[in-house]
Amino acid sequence: MPPSVQTPSVWSLGLFRLCVYQRVLLNRIMTPPAGDYTNPPQIVVLDGGFSTQLSCHVGHVIDGDPLWSARFLHTHPDEVVNAHLDFLRAGAHLIITNTYQASVDGFVEHLGVTSAQAYQLMKRAVELAKKARDLYMEEYGDYIQADHLPLVVGSVGPYGAHLHDGSEYDGSYADTTSVQTMREWHLPRVQALVEAGVDLLALETIPCQEEAEMLCDLLREFPGLKAWLSFSCKDNQSIAHGESFQKVAKKCWSLNPEQLVAIGANCCAPSYISNLVKGINDDRPHDPIPLIAYPNSGEKYNPQIGWIDRDKCEPVEVYIQEWLDLGVRYVGGCCRTYAADVSRIRNQVHCWRDRWRFQHKYQADSKKNQSTS
């Protein structure tokens, strides 16, 4: 929902000032303040599962397609814009491009386009996200604080996603695929997103250590760009390929702390998150790794019949305040989370910040009373 405090129209300030304000927000996202007794930490609310929300706008089956939701960049661009817009209206601080399973090779093979056309289609994903942001600003620009303009984040999914063989879920492709092959596949995807003008990259749903380390290194080829790194995890201790989440997270952070804005987990059960991140910064209290979490709804995917066990899941929002207590500062949803879920997540963030403010004021007042007694 748009903030209740009105400010002069940001949209009327022109492109230059718009870019300045975007940079202010990006800086805040890169280094969310720790907070003081009156100002709780800044929490960034992500969007939800893009294909999930897109399904509300298209009358087609999305799951199981070799291009997944990326096909709709080519066939249903207006619906892609509307799905992004849903998340912004729900209160997301940023939107992630529809490029998780997009690649030049994939578009050539499954859409019958040329390599040049496929590359332009990657860039089109950014243009559609920006169009959604433009529409949102036209609707709510008069109500949005100047340093809270939404960002467009480029999704960079794992190498295994384009194989369409399930290996993205366990990272087994890393056992037979060279790091150089993965790097050469990722490079044009990242290049296209950068050329199209994303504000940030989401290196997301990465299942294996080798690919994660390669992406941290690849990022150095774009020195002006920042990114978060998020792993898919098979349980509450390990990433999908089996390596220790905390060990890999710390290693990757050490490889490129200048360009990484956060590390965490996505596309896993929400019940895994707390144990994954608990204690990860105990040995670095003065220089904590910023943490990000945007899990699935908790449902399980059955290739034969689709998503199951929704009635057995606790909604993502019930975990939010616990994660924020553990130091997570970027929260959202992944598969099977809708715009409505993003609204509920944002409400939980507001509740947590109010509780934080009350608790710290109470503690400050107690100390003050003790010192004067």
Short mmCIF file of C-alpha atoms in Angstrom, two decimals:
data_model
loop_
_atom_site.label_atom_id
_atom_site.label_comp_id
_atom_site.label_asym_id
_atom_site.label_seq_id
_atom_site.Cartn_x
_atom_site.Cartn_y
_atom_site.Cartn_z
CA MET A 1 0.00 0.00 0.00
CA PRO A 2 1.29 3.55 -0.67
CA PRO A 3 2.61 5.43 2.38
CA SER A 4 0.05 7.68 4.02
CA VAL A 5 2.32 10.73 4.18
CA GLN A 6 2.03 12.85 1.06
CA THR A 7 5.08 14.46 -0.54
CA PRO A 8 5.48 16.61 -3.64
CA SER A 9 5.08 14.55 -6.79
CA VAL A 10 8.27 12.59 -7.41
CA TRP A 11 7.15 11.72 -10.91
CA SER A 12 7.19 15.37 -11.91
CA LEU A 13 10.80 15.91 -10.85
CA GLY A 14 12.26 14.57 -14.08
CA LEU A 15 14.48 11.71 -15.04
CA PHE A 16 17.66 13.06 -13.44
CA ARG A 17 16.18 13.50 -9.99
CA LEU A 18 14.39 10.18 -10.34
CA CYS A 19 17.75 8.48 -10.85
CA VAL A 20 19.17 10.31 -7.84
CA TYR A 21 16.34 9.11 -5.63
CA GLN A 22 16.72 5.55 -6.94
CA ARG A 23 20.39 5.69 -5.96
CA VAL A 24 19.44 6.85 -2.47
CA LEU A 25 17.14 3.87 -2.07
CA LEU A 26 19.77 1.53 -3.48
CA ASN A 27 22.26 2.79 -0.92
CA ARG A 28 19.73 2.18 1.85
CA ILE A 29 19.14 -1.34 0.58
CA MET A 30 22.86 -2.01 0.31
CA THR A 31 23.44 -1.01 3.92
CA PRO A 32 20.22 -1.15 5.95
CA PRO A 33 20.92 0.89 9.12
CA ALA A 34 21.26 -0.97 12.37
CA GLY A 35 18.77 1.37 13.98
CA ASP A 36 18.85 3.36 17.20
CA TYR A 37 16.43 3.76 20.10
CA THR A 38 13.90 5.64 17.96
CA ASN A 39 14.50 4.30 14.45
CA PRO A 40 14.21 0.53 13.95
CA PRO A 41 16.28 -1.19 11.26
CA GLN A 42 15.26 -0.63 7.67
CA ILE A 43 13.57 -3.75 6.27
CA VAL A 44 13.33 -4.33 2.53
CA VAL A 45 10.18 -6.10 1.32
CA LEU A 46 10.70 -8.15 -1.82
CA ASP A 47 8.03 -9.33 -4.24
CA GLY A 48 6.63 -12.86 -4.41
CA GLY A 49 6.56 -15.79 -6.83
CA PHE A 50 6.41 -14.25 -10.28
CA SER A 51 5.01 -17.26 -12.13
CA THR A 52 2.47 -17.67 -9.34
CA GLN A 53 1.16 -14.13 -9.72
CA LEU A 54 1.42 -14.28 -13.51
CA SER A 55 -0.91 -17.28 -13.48
CA CYS A 56 -3.65 -14.92 -12.26
CA HIS A 57 -3.41 -13.03 -15.55
CA VAL A 58 -2.88 -15.74 -18.16
CA GLY A 59 -5.05 -18.71 -18.95
CA HIS A 60 -2.13 -21.02 -19.55
CA VAL A 61 -0.25 -23.62 -17.55
CA ILE A 62 3.15 -22.22 -16.55
CA ASP A 63 4.72 -24.99 -14.47
CA GLY A 64 6.48 -27.63 -16.57
CA ASP A 65 7.28 -25.34 -19.50
CA PRO A 66 10.99 -25.52 -20.47
CA LEU A 67 11.08 -21.72 -20.40
CA TRP A 68 8.76 -21.51 -17.40
CA SER A 69 7.36 -17.97 -17.01
CA ALA A 70 10.02 -16.50 -19.33
CA ARG A 71 7.99 -17.67 -22.34
CA PHE A 72 5.43 -14.99 -21.54
CA LEU A 73 7.93 -12.23 -22.21
CA HIS A 74 7.40 -13.20 -25.84
CA THR A 75 3.72 -14.16 -25.85
CA HIS A 76 2.04 -12.07 -23.10
CA PRO A 77 4.10 -8.95 -22.32
CA ASP A 78 1.13 -6.98 -20.97
CA GLU A 79 0.37 -9.71 -18.47
CA VAL A 80 4.00 -9.68 -17.34
CA VAL A 81 3.66 -5.95 -16.65
CA ASN A 82 0.45 -6.51 -14.71
CA ALA A 83 2.03 -9.20 -12.52
CA HIS A 84 4.87 -6.83 -11.61
CA LEU A 85 2.36 -4.09 -10.93
CA ASP A 86 0.43 -6.35 -8.56
CA PHE A 87 3.49 -6.72 -6.36
CA LEU A 88 4.19 -2.99 -6.30
CA ARG A 89 0.61 -2.24 -5.34
CA ALA A 90 0.91 -4.85 -2.60
CA GLY A 91 3.79 -2.96 -1.02
CA ALA A 92 6.98 -4.50 -2.47
CA HIS A 93 10.00 -2.21 -2.38
CA LEU A 94 11.38 -3.82 -5.52
CA ILE A 95 10.37 -6.09 -8.39
CA ILE A 96 12.47 -8.93 -9.81
CA THR A 97 12.57 -9.40 -13.57
CA ASN A 98 10.97 -12.41 -15.24
CA THR A 99 14.34 -13.88 -16.27
CA TYR A 100 14.99 -16.68 -13.77
CA GLN A 101 14.79 -19.37 -16.47
CA ALA A 102 15.60 -17.10 -19.40
CA SER A 103 18.68 -17.60 -21.55
CA VAL A 104 19.78 -16.89 -25.09
CA ASP A 105 20.12 -20.61 -25.86
CA GLY A 106 16.75 -21.39 -24.31
CA PHE A 107 14.90 -18.75 -26.30
CA VAL A 108 16.56 -19.87 -29.53
CA GLU A 109 15.64 -23.50 -28.91
CA HIS A 110 12.10 -23.12 -27.62
CA LEU A 111 10.88 -19.94 -29.33
CA GLY A 112 12.63 -20.33 -32.68
CA VAL A 113 14.16 -16.85 -32.55
CA THR A 114 17.68 -15.82 -33.52
CA SER A 115 20.43 -15.30 -30.95
CA ALA A 116 20.16 -11.54 -31.44
CA GLN A 117 16.41 -11.63 -30.90
CA ALA A 118 16.86 -13.81 -27.82
CA TYR A 119 19.33 -11.31 -26.37
CA GLN A 120 16.86 -8.49 -26.95
CA LEU A 121 14.14 -10.54 -25.27
CA MET A 122 16.31 -10.71 -22.15
CA LYS A 123 16.52 -6.93 -22.20
CA ARG A 124 12.79 -6.69 -22.82
CA ALA A 125 12.18 -8.29 -19.44
CA VAL A 126 13.81 -5.27 -17.81
CA GLU A 127 11.83 -2.88 -19.99
CA LEU A 128 8.57 -4.53 -18.92
CA ALA A 129 9.50 -4.29 -15.24
CA LYS A 130 10.35 -0.62 -15.74
CA LYS A 131 7.03 -0.08 -17.48
CA ALA A 132 5.27 -1.53 -14.45
CA ARG A 133 7.21 0.83 -12.21
CA ASP A 134 6.27 3.76 -14.46
CA LEU A 135 2.59 2.86 -14.21
CA TYR A 136 2.87 2.51 -10.45
CA MET A 137 4.49 5.93 -10.18
CA GLU A 138 1.75 7.45 -12.29
CA GLU A 139 -0.79 6.02 -9.84
CA TYR A 140 0.98 6.67 -6.54
CA GLY A 141 3.83 9.09 -7.22
CA ASP A 142 2.24 11.82 -5.12
CA TYR A 143 2.21 9.51 -2.08
CA ILE A 144 5.66 7.96 -2.27
CA GLN A 145 8.57 9.39 -0.35
CA ALA A 146 11.40 10.47 -2.61
CA ASP A 147 13.88 7.93 -1.26
CA HIS A 148 11.46 4.99 -1.47
CA LEU A 149 11.13 4.53 -5.21
CA PRO A 150 10.90 0.87 -6.26
CA LEU A 151 13.96 -0.79 -7.77
CA VAL A 152 14.13 -3.16 -10.72
CA VAL A 153 16.21 -6.23 -9.85
CA GLY A 154 17.52 -8.57 -12.54
CA SER A 155 16.90 -12.26 -11.81
CA VAL A 156 19.82 -14.58 -12.56
CA GLY A 157 18.72 -18.16 -11.94
CA PRO A 158 21.04 -21.19 -11.85
CA TYR A 159 22.58 -22.98 -14.82
CA GLY A 160 20.52 -26.07 -14.06
CA ALA A 161 17.21 -24.28 -14.64
CA HIS A 162 17.67 -24.24 -18.42
CA LEU A 163 18.46 -27.97 -18.52
CA HIS A 164 14.85 -28.72 -17.61
CA ASP A 165 15.84 -32.03 -16.03
CA GLY A 166 15.30 -31.31 -12.35
CA SER A 167 19.01 -30.88 -11.65
CA GLU A 168 18.46 -27.32 -10.50
CA TYR A 169 16.80 -28.77 -7.40
CA ASP A 170 19.85 -30.74 -6.25
CA GLY A 171 22.73 -29.04 -8.07
CA SER A 172 23.87 -32.36 -9.54
CA TYR A 173 24.82 -30.66 -12.82
CA ALA A 174 27.81 -29.20 -10.97
CA ASP A 175 29.31 -32.70 -10.86
CA THR A 176 29.47 -32.94 -14.65
CA THR A 177 29.60 -29.30 -15.81
CA SER A 178 32.77 -27.21 -15.73
CA VAL A 179 32.80 -23.86 -14.01
CA GLN A 180 33.88 -22.27 -17.29
CA THR A 181 30.84 -23.68 -19.09
CA MET A 182 28.55 -22.22 -16.44
CA ARG A 183 30.35 -18.89 -16.63
CA GLU A 184 30.01 -18.67 -20.41
CA TRP A 185 26.30 -19.44 -20.13
CA HIS A 186 25.67 -16.81 -17.44
CA LEU A 187 27.72 -13.99 -18.97
CA PRO A 188 25.36 -12.91 -21.79
CA ARG A 189 22.38 -13.09 -19.43
CA VAL A 190 24.03 -10.76 -16.93
CA GLN A 191 25.31 -8.54 -19.74
CA ALA A 192 21.82 -8.12 -21.17
CA LEU A 193 20.33 -7.25 -17.78
CA VAL A 194 23.06 -4.71 -17.12
CA GLU A 195 22.71 -3.11 -20.55
CA ALA A 196 18.95 -2.82 -20.00
CA GLY A 197 19.57 -0.86 -16.81
CA VAL A 198 18.71 -3.01 -13.80
CA ASP A 199 19.37 -1.38 -10.44
CA LEU A 200 20.56 -4.59 -8.80
CA LEU A 201 21.02 -8.30 -9.56
CA ALA A 202 19.46 -11.27 -7.79
CA LEU A 203 21.80 -14.26 -8.09
CA GLU A 204 19.11 -16.56 -6.87
CA THR A 205 18.18 -20.17 -6.18
CA ILE A 206 21.80 -21.23 -6.55
CA PRO A 207 22.11 -24.88 -5.45
CA CYS A 208 25.88 -25.47 -5.44
CA GLN A 209 29.04 -23.85 -4.11
CA GLU A 210 31.03 -23.89 -7.37
CA GLU A 211 28.41 -21.91 -9.26
CA ALA A 212 27.97 -19.46 -6.39
CA GLU A 213 31.69 -18.74 -6.18
CA MET A 214 31.86 -18.32 -9.96
CA LEU A 215 29.01 -15.79 -9.89
CA CYS A 216 30.74 -13.80 -7.15
CA ASP A 217 33.78 -13.62 -9.40
CA LEU A 218 31.76 -12.89 -12.55
CA LEU A 219 30.22 -9.92 -10.78
CA ARG A 220 33.63 -8.24 -10.80
CA GLU A 221 33.31 -7.80 -14.56
CA PHE A 222 30.57 -5.28 -13.78
CA PRO A 223 32.21 -3.12 -11.09
CA GLY A 224 29.39 -0.60 -10.85
CA LEU A 225 26.79 -3.24 -10.05
CA LYS A 226 25.58 -4.75 -6.77
CA ALA A 227 23.84 -8.07 -6.20
CA TRP A 228 22.46 -10.38 -3.58
CA LEU A 229 23.26 -14.08 -3.54
CA SER A 230 20.57 -16.53 -2.50
CA PHE A 231 20.79 -20.33 -2.23
CA SER A 232 18.24 -23.07 -2.62
CA CYS A 233 18.46 -25.38 0.40
CA LYS A 234 17.44 -29.00 0.89
CA ASP A 235 17.07 -28.78 4.68
CA ASN A 236 17.76 -26.38 7.54
CA GLN A 237 21.54 -26.76 7.35
CA SER A 238 22.61 -27.48 3.77
CA ILE A 239 22.28 -25.98 0.33
CA ALA A 240 20.69 -28.20 -2.31
CA HIS A 241 23.96 -29.84 -3.43
CA GLY A 242 24.82 -30.75 0.15
CA GLU A 243 27.37 -28.16 1.25
CA SER A 244 26.93 -26.34 4.57
CA PHE A 245 24.88 -23.21 3.99
CA GLN A 246 26.71 -21.13 6.57
CA LYS A 247 30.18 -22.16 5.41
CA VAL A 248 29.38 -21.45 1.77
CA ALA A 249 27.64 -18.17 2.60
CA LYS A 250 30.65 -16.92 4.56
CA LYS A 251 33.05 -18.04 1.84
CA CYS A 252 31.08 -16.29 -0.90
CA TRP A 253 30.74 -13.12 1.16
CA SER A 254 34.51 -13.04 1.65
CA LEU A 255 35.03 -13.34 -2.12
CA ASN A 256 33.21 -10.11 -2.99
CA PRO A 257 31.94 -8.09 0.00
CA GLU A 258 32.20 -4.90 -2.04
CA GLN A 259 29.46 -5.90 -4.49
CA LEU A 260 27.27 -8.28 -2.52
CA VAL A 261 24.49 -6.58 -0.58
CA ALA A 262 23.13 -9.70 1.14
CA ILE A 263 23.32 -13.49 1.28
CA GLY A 264 20.57 -15.89 2.18
CA ALA A 265 18.09 -18.49 0.97
CA ASN A 266 15.08 -18.69 -1.31
CA CYS A 267 12.89 -21.30 -2.99
CA CYS A 268 12.92 -23.57 0.05
CA ALA A 269 10.47 -24.35 2.83
CA PRO A 270 9.95 -21.38 5.18
CA SER A 271 10.50 -23.69 8.14
CA TYR A 272 14.17 -24.03 7.12
CA ILE A 273 15.09 -20.35 7.30
CA SER A 274 15.54 -19.78 11.04
CA ASN A 275 18.04 -22.60 11.55
CA LEU A 276 19.86 -21.72 8.33
CA VAL A 277 20.66 -18.18 9.47
CA LYS A 278 20.75 -18.60 13.26
CA GLY A 279 24.20 -17.77 14.61
CA ILE A 280 25.77 -17.03 11.23
CA ASN A 281 27.01 -13.64 12.46
CA ASP A 282 27.97 -14.65 16.01
CA ASP A 283 31.67 -14.44 15.14
CA ARG A 284 31.35 -11.05 13.40
CA PRO A 285 29.18 -8.83 15.66
CA HIS A 286 30.65 -5.60 14.30
CA ASP A 287 30.55 -6.59 10.64
CA PRO A 288 27.50 -8.83 10.13
CA ILE A 289 26.63 -10.32 6.77
CA PRO A 290 23.30 -8.82 5.63
CA LEU A 291 20.73 -11.60 5.36
CA ILE A 292 17.94 -12.21 2.86
CA ALA A 293 15.10 -14.75 2.96
CA TYR A 294 12.30 -15.35 0.47
CA PRO A 295 11.13 -18.96 0.66
CA ASN A 296 8.31 -20.81 -1.05
CA SER A 297 4.87 -21.16 0.49
CA GLY A 298 5.89 -24.53 1.94
CA GLU A 299 3.92 -26.53 -0.62
CA LYS A 300 5.60 -29.44 -2.39
CA TYR A 301 5.83 -29.81 -6.14
CA ASN A 302 4.81 -33.12 -7.70
CA PRO A 303 5.79 -33.29 -11.40
CA GLN A 304 2.75 -35.41 -12.20
CA ILE A 305 0.02 -33.38 -10.47
CA GLY A 306 1.60 -30.03 -9.58
CA TRP A 307 1.73 -28.27 -6.21
CA ILE A 308 0.35 -30.17 -3.22
CA ASP A 309 -0.05 -29.92 0.57
CA ARG A 310 -1.05 -26.25 0.73
CA ASP A 311 -3.43 -27.11 3.57
CA LYS A 312 -0.49 -28.45 5.58
CA CYS A 313 1.55 -25.23 5.35
CA GLU A 314 1.81 -22.30 7.67
CA PRO A 315 1.82 -19.09 5.62
CA VAL A 316 5.13 -17.31 5.17
CA GLU A 317 4.04 -14.27 7.15
CA VAL A 318 3.88 -16.20 10.43
CA TYR A 319 7.66 -16.58 10.31
CA ILE A 320 8.57 -13.00 9.42
CA GLN A 321 9.04 -11.51 12.88
CA GLU A 322 11.17 -14.48 13.99
CA TRP A 323 13.45 -14.01 10.98
CA LEU A 324 13.76 -10.29 11.63
CA ASP A 325 14.70 -11.04 15.25
CA LEU A 326 17.49 -13.24 13.85
CA GLY A 327 18.86 -10.40 11.74
CA VAL A 328 17.21 -10.95 8.37
CA ARG A 329 16.67 -7.58 6.73
CA TYR A 330 15.35 -8.51 3.28
CA VAL A 331 12.13 -10.58 3.20
CA GLY A 332 9.70 -11.75 0.56
CA GLY A 333 8.31 -14.85 -1.07
CA CYS A 334 9.16 -17.25 -3.86
CA CYS A 335 7.10 -20.02 -5.50
CA ARG A 336 3.39 -20.08 -4.64
CA THR A 337 3.39 -16.72 -2.89
CA TYR A 338 1.03 -14.14 -4.33
CA ALA A 339 0.75 -10.36 -4.14
CA ALA A 340 -1.67 -10.84 -1.24
CA ASP A 341 1.10 -12.67 0.62
CA VAL A 342 3.44 -9.73 0.02
CA SER A 343 0.87 -7.42 1.64
CA ARG A 344 0.72 -9.69 4.68
CA ILE A 345 4.52 -9.88 4.83
CA ARG A 346 4.72 -6.10 4.76
CA ASN A 347 2.15 -5.88 7.55
CA GLN A 348 4.29 -8.20 9.67
CA VAL A 349 7.32 -6.01 8.99
CA HIS A 350 5.38 -2.98 10.23
CA CYS A 351 4.32 -4.89 13.35
CA TRP A 352 7.90 -5.96 14.03
CA ARG A 353 9.24 -2.42 13.65
CA ASP A 354 6.57 -1.12 16.04
CA ARG A 355 7.48 -3.82 18.54
CA TRP A 356 11.19 -3.05 18.12
CA ARG A 357 10.54 0.65 18.72
CA PHE A 358 8.48 -0.05 21.86
CA GLN A 359 10.99 -2.52 23.31
CA HIS A 360 13.97 -0.25 22.77
CA LYS A 361 12.17 2.77 24.16
CA TYR A 362 11.19 0.73 27.21
CA GLN A 363 14.79 -0.41 27.69
CA ALA A 364 16.10 3.13 27.29
CA ASP A 365 13.56 4.48 29.79
CA SER A 366 14.43 1.72 32.28
CA LYS A 367 18.13 2.55 32.07
CA LYS A 368 17.37 6.21 32.51
CA ASN A 369 15.23 5.55 35.59
CA GLN A 370 17.92 3.32 37.09
CA SER A 371 20.60 5.96 36.60
CA THR A 372 18.49 8.63 38.36
CA SER A 373 17.31 6.47 41.25
#
